């Protein structure tokens, strides 16, 4: 059966934990950092090296998009070498990757020739008009209000002050900022409208641009990118801390101990907030300069929480799975924007959890999850990588949870199912031994 992720779908029986897990896990690089680094280095004034970047469907699509426009990208073991070059027209497949569909259009505005961008059927339903209208304001000729879209620029955009409503996705802000220094006069960008979601991802963008020598003035709703060169250099890509969350959650669910290796001592990744969420739900966290360990309560008991997750929406599927196993209600708020992700994540989570016997109410801006006795069944993924890892967490405690398309997880963490099974096979043996 063909998956909307672009490959073959594969059902997967999520393994159940029969004893506490003791495990140490190494994780591949951050998708958010890798794809931002690809854009920055492609627009830099000299070659760059990305060390230990993530290799996944989303990052492969980003690399392919930049190569199609003329950028030199070559892989050498655990390093990727990026050589900037004049950009030209191309046809680009963004798959279902939000970072590709929203970061590439401003880059396309710098190309000498038309750039056509398309993606998976579901990507055509994801919001893009805000970005395309912003580029129209900057003088770019744009055909379409979503995917597919063709962009043609009569020259390098002059840059100016523009105002957008980025309440659907902070990626609109990040995408414009990443290319802004290459516009003739830079760019001043203002957000007006509903609450800006995932602000930490914008802060990540700003921090990475500053590290590359770009001058940016910013507050929470406006940013000025000054024109100038972008420095090439070496980027050491941190492990993906959002992908660390399911493994840390496994400790809490099983009453075990899971360590994430090479966990950064300081980071701009929003996924780092999961440490504090786990503590609020009853786990203990021990963070050292080179690792982070989660210890679950001896009985694996979890407690419900009331939390605004507007800045950390990528963690919602993980938190929802834990909440469904907790002994008191959970209210997740501030995440209406998740309806425009790979799938409508709020509806998908509510539908799936209720199908397993859960007691979940879908709210306008989030979910209310009450304690309930869960049973096995099919966990539908809807092509969404975060839904796979949520199903895996539930399967630790609930027998016979079958994830209908584990291949969707290749979007950000290829081989997750093998890593997860190894953790159980060897982590439980270690404790039992």
Short mmCIF file of C-alpha atoms in Angstrom, two decimals:
data_model
loop_
_atom_site.label_atom_id
_atom_site.label_comp_id
_atom_site.label_asym_id
_atom_site.label_seq_id
_atom_site.Cartn_x
_atom_site.Cartn_y
_atom_site.Cartn_z
CA UNK A 1 0.00 0.00 0.00
CA UNK A 2 1.33 3.45 -0.92
CA UNK A 3 1.74 5.96 1.92
CA UNK A 4 1.18 9.69 1.49
CA UNK A 5 4.72 10.02 2.81
CA UNK A 6 5.83 8.96 -0.63
CA UNK A 7 6.80 5.34 0.12
CA UNK A 8 5.19 2.10 1.16
CA UNK A 9 3.13 2.15 4.34
CA UNK A 10 3.83 -0.55 6.90
CA UNK A 11 1.77 -1.44 9.94
CA UNK A 12 3.71 -1.96 13.17
CA UNK A 13 2.73 -3.58 16.43
CA UNK A 14 4.00 -1.20 19.10
CA UNK A 15 5.95 -3.31 21.62
CA UNK A 16 4.69 -3.47 25.19
CA UNK A 17 7.03 -3.03 28.16
CA UNK A 18 6.71 -5.81 30.73
CA UNK A 19 9.24 -4.28 33.13
CA UNK A 20 11.00 -0.95 33.69
CA UNK A 21 13.40 0.13 30.95
CA UNK A 22 17.03 1.05 31.62
CA UNK A 23 18.60 2.47 28.48
CA UNK A 24 20.94 5.06 26.96
CA UNK A 25 20.01 6.41 23.52
CA UNK A 26 21.96 8.33 20.90
CA UNK A 27 19.79 10.39 18.53
CA UNK A 28 20.34 11.85 15.07
CA UNK A 29 20.53 15.59 14.51
CA UNK A 30 17.80 18.19 14.82
CA UNK A 31 15.59 18.64 11.78
CA UNK A 32 14.91 22.28 12.67
CA UNK A 33 18.60 23.12 12.97
CA UNK A 34 19.62 21.05 9.93
CA UNK A 35 17.14 22.65 7.53
CA UNK A 36 17.88 26.17 8.79
CA UNK A 37 21.60 25.47 8.39
CA UNK A 38 21.01 24.27 4.83
CA UNK A 39 19.36 27.59 3.89
CA UNK A 40 21.97 29.74 5.67
CA UNK A 41 24.92 27.90 4.12
CA UNK A 42 23.34 27.87 0.65
CA UNK A 43 23.13 31.69 0.77
CA UNK A 44 26.53 32.19 2.40
CA UNK A 45 29.56 33.87 0.83
CA UNK A 46 31.82 30.81 1.15
CA UNK A 47 31.56 27.02 1.54
CA UNK A 48 30.36 25.43 4.77
CA UNK A 49 30.30 22.08 6.54
CA UNK A 50 27.36 20.59 8.47
CA UNK A 51 28.55 18.04 11.01
CA UNK A 52 26.17 15.22 12.00
CA UNK A 53 23.09 16.70 10.29
CA UNK A 54 19.87 14.76 10.27
CA UNK A 55 19.38 12.48 7.26
CA UNK A 56 15.62 12.09 6.85
CA UNK A 57 12.92 12.67 4.30
CA UNK A 58 12.46 16.33 5.29
CA UNK A 59 16.17 17.14 5.21
CA UNK A 60 16.72 15.15 2.01
CA UNK A 61 13.95 17.18 0.37
CA UNK A 62 15.59 20.43 1.52
CA UNK A 63 18.97 19.37 0.16
CA UNK A 64 17.40 18.27 -3.12
CA UNK A 65 15.55 21.60 -3.47
CA UNK A 66 18.74 23.61 -3.03
CA UNK A 67 20.71 21.34 -5.36
CA UNK A 68 18.00 21.75 -8.00
CA UNK A 69 18.60 25.52 -7.85
CA UNK A 70 22.36 25.10 -8.27
CA UNK A 71 23.80 24.77 -4.76
CA UNK A 72 26.57 22.21 -4.34
CA UNK A 73 25.71 19.68 -1.62
CA UNK A 74 27.94 16.66 -1.07
CA UNK A 75 27.87 14.10 1.73
CA UNK A 76 31.13 12.83 3.22
CA UNK A 77 30.40 10.36 6.00
CA UNK A 78 28.85 12.26 8.91
CA UNK A 79 29.48 15.61 7.22
CA UNK A 80 27.65 17.49 4.48
CA UNK A 81 29.61 20.06 2.48
CA UNK A 82 27.60 22.99 1.07
CA UNK A 83 29.02 25.15 -1.71
CA UNK A 84 27.00 28.28 -2.60
CA UNK A 85 26.44 29.04 -6.29
CA UNK A 86 24.28 31.39 -8.39
CA UNK A 87 20.69 30.19 -8.13
CA UNK A 88 18.67 29.26 -11.19
CA UNK A 89 15.15 28.11 -11.98
CA UNK A 90 14.02 24.64 -10.97
CA UNK A 91 11.14 22.32 -10.19
CA UNK A 92 11.02 21.43 -6.50
CA UNK A 93 9.23 18.73 -4.52
CA UNK A 94 8.64 19.71 -0.90
CA UNK A 95 6.90 16.46 0.04
CA UNK A 96 5.02 17.14 3.26
CA UNK A 97 7.83 19.22 4.79
CA UNK A 98 6.66 22.54 6.20
CA UNK A 99 10.20 23.88 6.42
CA UNK A 100 10.79 23.20 2.73
CA UNK A 101 7.49 24.62 1.49
CA UNK A 102 7.93 27.80 3.61
CA UNK A 103 11.72 28.33 3.62
CA UNK A 104 12.34 27.72 -0.09
CA UNK A 105 10.01 30.38 -1.65
CA UNK A 106 12.11 33.36 -0.39
CA UNK A 107 15.22 31.57 -1.68
CA UNK A 108 13.45 31.09 -5.02
CA UNK A 109 12.98 34.88 -5.13
CA UNK A 110 16.78 35.12 -5.52
CA UNK A 111 16.92 32.68 -8.46
CA UNK A 112 17.59 33.62 -12.06
CA UNK A 113 14.59 31.83 -13.52
CA UNK A 114 11.18 30.52 -12.49
CA UNK A 115 10.96 28.08 -9.59
CA UNK A 116 7.94 25.78 -9.32
CA UNK A 117 7.21 24.21 -5.94
CA UNK A 118 4.82 21.33 -5.33
CA UNK A 119 4.43 18.56 -2.80
CA UNK A 120 2.33 15.70 -1.50
CA UNK A 121 -1.45 15.95 -1.80
CA UNK A 122 -1.74 16.76 1.89
CA UNK A 123 0.90 19.51 1.58
CA UNK A 124 -1.40 21.26 -0.88
CA UNK A 125 -3.86 21.72 2.00
CA UNK A 126 -1.29 23.33 4.33
CA UNK A 127 -1.29 27.14 4.70
CA UNK A 128 1.09 28.94 2.34
CA UNK A 129 -0.78 32.03 1.07
CA UNK A 130 0.71 34.29 3.77
CA UNK A 131 4.20 33.58 2.48
CA UNK A 132 3.27 33.94 -1.20
CA UNK A 133 1.47 37.25 -0.57
CA UNK A 134 4.51 38.56 1.33
CA UNK A 135 6.74 37.76 -1.64
CA UNK A 136 4.28 39.49 -3.97
CA UNK A 137 4.68 42.60 -1.79
CA UNK A 138 8.43 42.31 -2.30
CA UNK A 139 8.01 42.38 -6.08
CA UNK A 140 8.16 38.66 -6.83
CA UNK A 141 5.80 37.32 -9.49
CA UNK A 142 3.84 34.44 -7.95
CA UNK A 143 1.37 32.10 -9.61
CA UNK A 144 -0.88 30.36 -7.10
CA UNK A 145 -2.01 30.87 -3.51
CA UNK A 146 -0.76 27.49 -2.29
CA UNK A 147 0.95 24.46 -3.77
CA UNK A 148 1.69 24.18 -6.60
CA UNK A 149 3.19 27.67 -6.93
CA UNK A 150 5.60 29.21 -9.42
CA UNK A 151 7.81 32.13 -8.42
CA UNK A 152 9.70 34.41 -10.82
CA UNK A 153 11.74 37.43 -9.77
CA UNK A 154 12.86 40.18 -12.18
CA UNK A 155 15.94 40.65 -10.01
CA UNK A 156 17.05 40.49 -6.41
CA UNK A 157 14.15 41.79 -4.30
CA UNK A 158 14.86 45.27 -2.99
CA UNK A 159 13.41 44.47 0.41
CA UNK A 160 11.12 46.73 2.40
CA UNK A 161 8.94 46.75 5.48
CA UNK A 162 6.06 44.29 5.27
CA UNK A 163 3.40 43.12 7.70
CA UNK A 164 2.06 39.57 7.82
CA UNK A 165 -0.25 37.51 9.99
CA UNK A 166 1.89 34.52 10.99
CA UNK A 167 -0.59 33.11 13.50
CA UNK A 168 -0.93 29.94 11.37
CA UNK A 169 2.79 29.15 11.46
CA UNK A 170 5.99 30.75 12.73
CA UNK A 171 7.68 29.22 9.66
CA UNK A 172 6.40 32.18 7.64
CA UNK A 173 8.57 34.45 9.79
CA UNK A 174 11.60 32.16 9.80
CA UNK A 175 11.44 31.61 6.05
CA UNK A 176 11.52 35.34 5.28
CA UNK A 177 14.23 36.07 7.84
CA UNK A 178 16.52 33.35 6.51
CA UNK A 179 16.77 35.02 3.09
CA UNK A 180 16.33 38.64 4.21
CA UNK A 181 20.02 39.55 4.37
CA UNK A 182 20.34 38.77 0.66
CA UNK A 183 17.65 41.27 -0.33
CA UNK A 184 19.16 44.53 -1.54
CA UNK A 185 17.93 46.61 1.39
CA UNK A 186 17.38 43.78 3.85
CA UNK A 187 13.93 43.27 5.34
CA UNK A 188 11.76 44.60 8.13
CA UNK A 189 9.02 42.15 9.04
CA UNK A 190 6.12 42.72 11.42
CA UNK A 191 3.60 40.22 12.71
CA UNK A 192 0.04 41.42 13.31
CA UNK A 193 -2.85 39.10 14.08
CA UNK A 194 -3.41 36.22 16.44
CA UNK A 195 -0.77 34.88 18.79
CA UNK A 196 2.44 33.87 17.04
CA UNK A 197 2.92 30.13 17.67
CA UNK A 198 6.25 28.44 18.27
CA UNK A 199 8.15 31.65 18.98
CA UNK A 200 11.21 29.64 20.16
CA UNK A 201 11.64 28.42 16.58
CA UNK A 202 11.85 32.04 15.40
CA UNK A 203 14.39 32.71 18.15
CA UNK A 204 16.36 29.71 16.87
CA UNK A 205 16.34 31.24 13.37
CA UNK A 206 17.51 34.62 14.67
CA UNK A 207 20.27 33.04 16.76
CA UNK A 208 21.58 30.97 13.87
CA UNK A 209 21.59 33.97 11.51
CA UNK A 210 23.50 36.03 14.06
CA UNK A 211 26.01 33.19 14.39
CA UNK A 212 26.52 33.50 10.62
CA UNK A 213 27.29 37.22 10.93
CA UNK A 214 23.86 38.60 10.03
CA UNK A 215 22.71 41.69 11.92
CA UNK A 216 19.12 41.43 13.18
CA UNK A 217 17.13 43.74 15.45
CA UNK A 218 14.14 42.00 16.97
CA UNK A 219 11.40 41.88 19.54
CA UNK A 220 8.52 39.42 19.88
CA UNK A 221 6.54 40.78 16.92
CA UNK A 222 8.99 42.58 14.61
CA UNK A 223 12.36 41.82 13.06
CA UNK A 224 14.76 43.87 10.95
CA UNK A 225 17.35 41.93 8.96
CA UNK A 226 20.13 44.21 7.76
CA UNK A 227 21.56 43.54 4.30
CA UNK A 228 25.01 42.04 4.15
CA UNK A 229 27.01 38.88 3.65
CA UNK A 230 26.26 35.59 5.34
CA UNK A 231 29.41 33.86 6.56
CA UNK A 232 30.23 30.31 5.65
CA UNK A 233 31.57 28.04 8.35
CA UNK A 234 31.09 24.83 10.30
CA UNK A 235 27.81 23.93 11.95
CA UNK A 236 27.74 21.25 14.65
CA UNK A 237 24.16 19.96 14.59
CA UNK A 238 22.66 19.12 17.99
CA UNK A 239 20.61 15.95 18.55
CA UNK A 240 16.90 16.52 17.95
CA UNK A 241 15.38 17.13 21.37
CA UNK A 242 11.79 16.78 20.16
CA UNK A 243 12.77 13.29 19.02
CA UNK A 244 14.35 12.74 22.43
CA UNK A 245 10.95 13.25 24.08
CA UNK A 246 9.43 9.80 23.30
CA UNK A 247 12.51 8.05 24.69
CA UNK A 248 12.49 10.13 27.87
CA UNK A 249 8.75 9.46 28.09
CA UNK A 250 9.48 5.72 28.02
CA UNK A 251 11.23 6.06 31.37
CA UNK A 252 8.19 7.78 32.89
CA UNK A 253 5.70 5.27 31.48
CA UNK A 254 7.63 2.18 32.60
CA UNK A 255 9.10 3.45 35.88
CA UNK A 256 12.52 3.09 34.31
CA UNK A 257 15.62 5.13 33.54
CA UNK A 258 16.45 6.45 30.06
CA UNK A 259 19.46 8.61 29.20
CA UNK A 260 19.85 10.72 26.06
CA UNK A 261 23.50 10.89 25.06
CA UNK A 262 25.16 14.14 23.89
CA UNK A 263 22.27 16.23 25.24
CA UNK A 264 23.40 19.88 24.92
CA UNK A 265 24.12 21.81 28.11
CA UNK A 266 22.36 24.84 26.59
CA UNK A 267 20.17 25.00 23.50
CA UNK A 268 17.60 27.04 21.60
CA UNK A 269 15.57 23.93 20.75
CA UNK A 270 11.98 24.14 22.03
CA UNK A 271 12.07 20.38 22.62
CA UNK A 272 14.22 21.02 25.69
CA UNK A 273 11.05 22.14 27.49
CA UNK A 274 9.93 18.53 27.67
CA UNK A 275 12.24 17.99 30.65
CA UNK A 276 10.10 20.33 32.73
CA UNK A 277 6.84 18.80 31.48
CA UNK A 278 8.00 15.34 32.57
CA UNK A 279 8.84 16.66 36.02
CA UNK A 280 5.39 18.21 36.29
CA UNK A 281 3.90 14.82 35.40
CA UNK A 282 5.83 12.96 38.09
CA UNK A 283 9.21 11.98 36.64
CA UNK A 284 12.66 13.01 37.87
CA UNK A 285 15.19 14.63 35.52
CA UNK A 286 18.96 14.63 35.91
CA UNK A 287 20.79 16.85 33.42
CA UNK A 288 24.57 16.92 33.13
CA UNK A 289 26.77 18.72 30.57
CA UNK A 290 26.76 15.79 28.14
CA UNK A 291 23.57 13.83 28.87
CA UNK A 292 20.04 14.00 30.24
CA UNK A 293 18.38 11.20 32.20
CA UNK A 294 14.70 10.71 32.98
CA UNK A 295 13.68 8.50 35.90
CA UNK A 296 10.08 7.42 36.17
CA UNK A 297 8.24 6.85 39.42
CA UNK A 298 8.70 3.27 40.61
CA UNK A 299 5.09 2.41 39.73
CA UNK A 300 5.19 4.29 36.42
CA UNK A 301 2.46 6.62 37.65
CA UNK A 302 1.88 9.87 35.75
CA UNK A 303 -0.11 12.94 36.76
CA UNK A 304 -2.23 15.21 34.59
CA UNK A 305 -1.28 18.84 33.97
CA UNK A 306 -2.80 22.08 32.69
CA UNK A 307 -0.41 23.57 30.15
CA UNK A 308 -0.24 26.20 27.42
CA UNK A 309 1.79 24.61 24.62
CA UNK A 310 1.55 27.41 22.07
CA UNK A 311 5.36 27.68 21.91
CA UNK A 312 6.00 23.94 21.87
CA UNK A 313 3.32 22.46 19.64
CA UNK A 314 5.62 19.72 18.29
CA UNK A 315 5.54 18.13 21.74
CA UNK A 316 1.73 17.89 21.91
CA UNK A 317 1.39 14.31 20.55
CA UNK A 318 3.94 13.07 23.10
CA UNK A 319 2.27 14.91 25.98
CA UNK A 320 -1.20 13.75 24.87
CA UNK A 321 -0.04 10.12 24.90
CA UNK A 322 1.33 10.51 28.43
CA UNK A 323 -1.83 12.31 29.53
CA UNK A 324 -3.96 9.39 28.36
CA UNK A 325 -2.00 7.20 30.79
CA UNK A 326 -2.16 9.66 33.72
CA UNK A 327 -4.23 9.40 36.92
CA UNK A 328 -5.82 12.87 36.66
CA UNK A 329 -7.11 15.15 33.87
CA UNK A 330 -4.89 17.09 31.49
CA UNK A 331 -5.75 20.28 29.61
CA UNK A 332 -3.55 21.21 26.64
CA UNK A 333 -4.14 24.80 25.51
CA UNK A 334 -2.98 27.33 22.92
CA UNK A 335 -2.42 24.94 20.02
CA UNK A 336 -5.18 25.65 17.51
CA UNK A 337 -2.42 26.06 14.88
CA UNK A 338 -1.81 22.29 15.03
CA UNK A 339 -4.84 21.84 12.79
CA UNK A 340 -2.62 23.01 9.90
CA UNK A 341 0.28 20.62 10.46
CA UNK A 342 0.92 17.36 8.60
CA UNK A 343 -2.62 16.50 9.64
CA UNK A 344 -5.15 18.14 11.95
CA UNK A 345 -3.24 16.89 14.98
CA UNK A 346 -5.92 17.80 17.51
CA UNK A 347 -8.61 15.85 15.71
CA UNK A 348 -6.23 12.97 14.96
CA UNK A 349 -5.18 12.66 18.61
CA UNK A 350 -8.74 12.88 19.94
CA UNK A 351 -10.04 10.37 17.38
CA UNK A 352 -7.25 7.88 18.00
CA UNK A 353 -7.31 8.08 21.78
CA UNK A 354 -11.08 7.74 21.93
CA UNK A 355 -10.93 4.75 19.60
CA UNK A 356 -8.71 3.04 22.19
CA UNK A 357 -11.20 3.72 24.97
CA UNK A 358 -9.94 7.15 25.96
CA UNK A 359 -11.94 10.09 27.26
CA UNK A 360 -10.77 13.01 25.14
CA UNK A 361 -12.61 16.20 24.23
CA UNK A 362 -11.38 18.28 21.33
CA UNK A 363 -11.43 21.97 22.29
CA UNK A 364 -11.14 25.01 20.03
CA UNK A 365 -7.49 25.49 20.99
CA UNK A 366 -6.44 22.12 22.36
CA UNK A 367 -7.50 18.94 24.14
CA UNK A 368 -8.98 17.86 27.46
CA UNK A 369 -7.85 14.34 28.36
CA UNK A 370 -9.42 12.48 31.28
CA UNK A 371 -8.22 9.20 32.82
CA UNK A 372 -9.72 6.11 31.20
CA UNK A 373 -8.93 2.42 30.82
CA UNK A 374 -7.41 1.98 27.37
CA UNK A 375 -7.47 -1.08 25.15
CA UNK A 376 -5.68 -2.14 22.00
CA UNK A 377 -6.60 -1.18 18.47
CA UNK A 378 -5.37 0.53 15.34
CA UNK A 379 -3.54 3.83 15.79
CA UNK A 380 -3.98 5.87 12.63
CA UNK A 381 -1.00 8.00 11.61
CA UNK A 382 -2.48 10.16 8.81
CA UNK A 383 1.01 10.52 7.34
CA UNK A 384 2.22 12.35 10.47
CA UNK A 385 5.57 11.38 11.99
CA UNK A 386 4.64 12.64 15.48
CA UNK A 387 1.60 10.37 15.52
CA UNK A 388 3.89 7.35 15.11
CA UNK A 389 5.92 8.17 18.22
CA UNK A 390 2.74 8.91 20.21
CA UNK A 391 1.40 5.46 19.33
CA UNK A 392 4.69 3.89 20.39
CA UNK A 393 4.45 5.51 23.84
CA UNK A 394 0.92 4.21 24.36
CA UNK A 395 1.99 0.75 23.25
CA UNK A 396 4.42 0.55 26.17
CA UNK A 397 1.46 0.31 28.56
CA UNK A 398 -1.46 -0.78 26.33
CA UNK A 399 -1.40 -4.20 24.72
CA UNK A 400 -2.08 -4.66 20.99
CA UNK A 401 -1.64 -1.08 19.74
CA UNK A 402 -1.00 -1.30 16.00
CA UNK A 403 0.43 1.78 14.26
CA UNK A 404 -0.97 1.73 10.74
CA UNK A 405 1.96 3.43 8.94
CA UNK A 406 5.27 3.39 10.79
CA UNK A 407 7.04 4.52 7.60
CA UNK A 408 5.71 8.06 8.21
CA UNK A 409 8.30 8.48 10.96
CA UNK A 410 11.08 8.62 8.34
CA UNK A 411 10.17 12.29 7.93
CA UNK A 412 12.33 13.17 10.93
CA UNK A 413 13.72 10.00 12.56
CA UNK A 414 14.37 7.15 10.13
CA UNK A 415 14.67 3.78 11.81
CA UNK A 416 12.68 4.83 14.87
CA UNK A 417 10.83 1.52 15.09
CA UNK A 418 14.12 -0.41 15.18
CA UNK A 419 15.58 1.97 17.77
CA UNK A 420 12.45 1.62 19.90
CA UNK A 421 12.40 -2.18 19.68
CA UNK A 422 16.10 -2.34 20.56
CA UNK A 423 15.49 -0.14 23.59
CA UNK A 424 12.85 -2.57 24.85
CA UNK A 425 14.71 -5.76 23.97
CA UNK A 426 17.97 -4.70 25.56
CA UNK A 427 16.71 -2.17 28.11
CA UNK A 428 14.39 -4.63 29.82
CA UNK A 429 17.00 -7.40 29.71
CA UNK A 430 19.47 -5.12 31.45
CA UNK A 431 17.01 -4.35 34.25
CA UNK A 432 15.90 -7.98 34.53
CA UNK A 433 19.50 -9.15 34.60
#
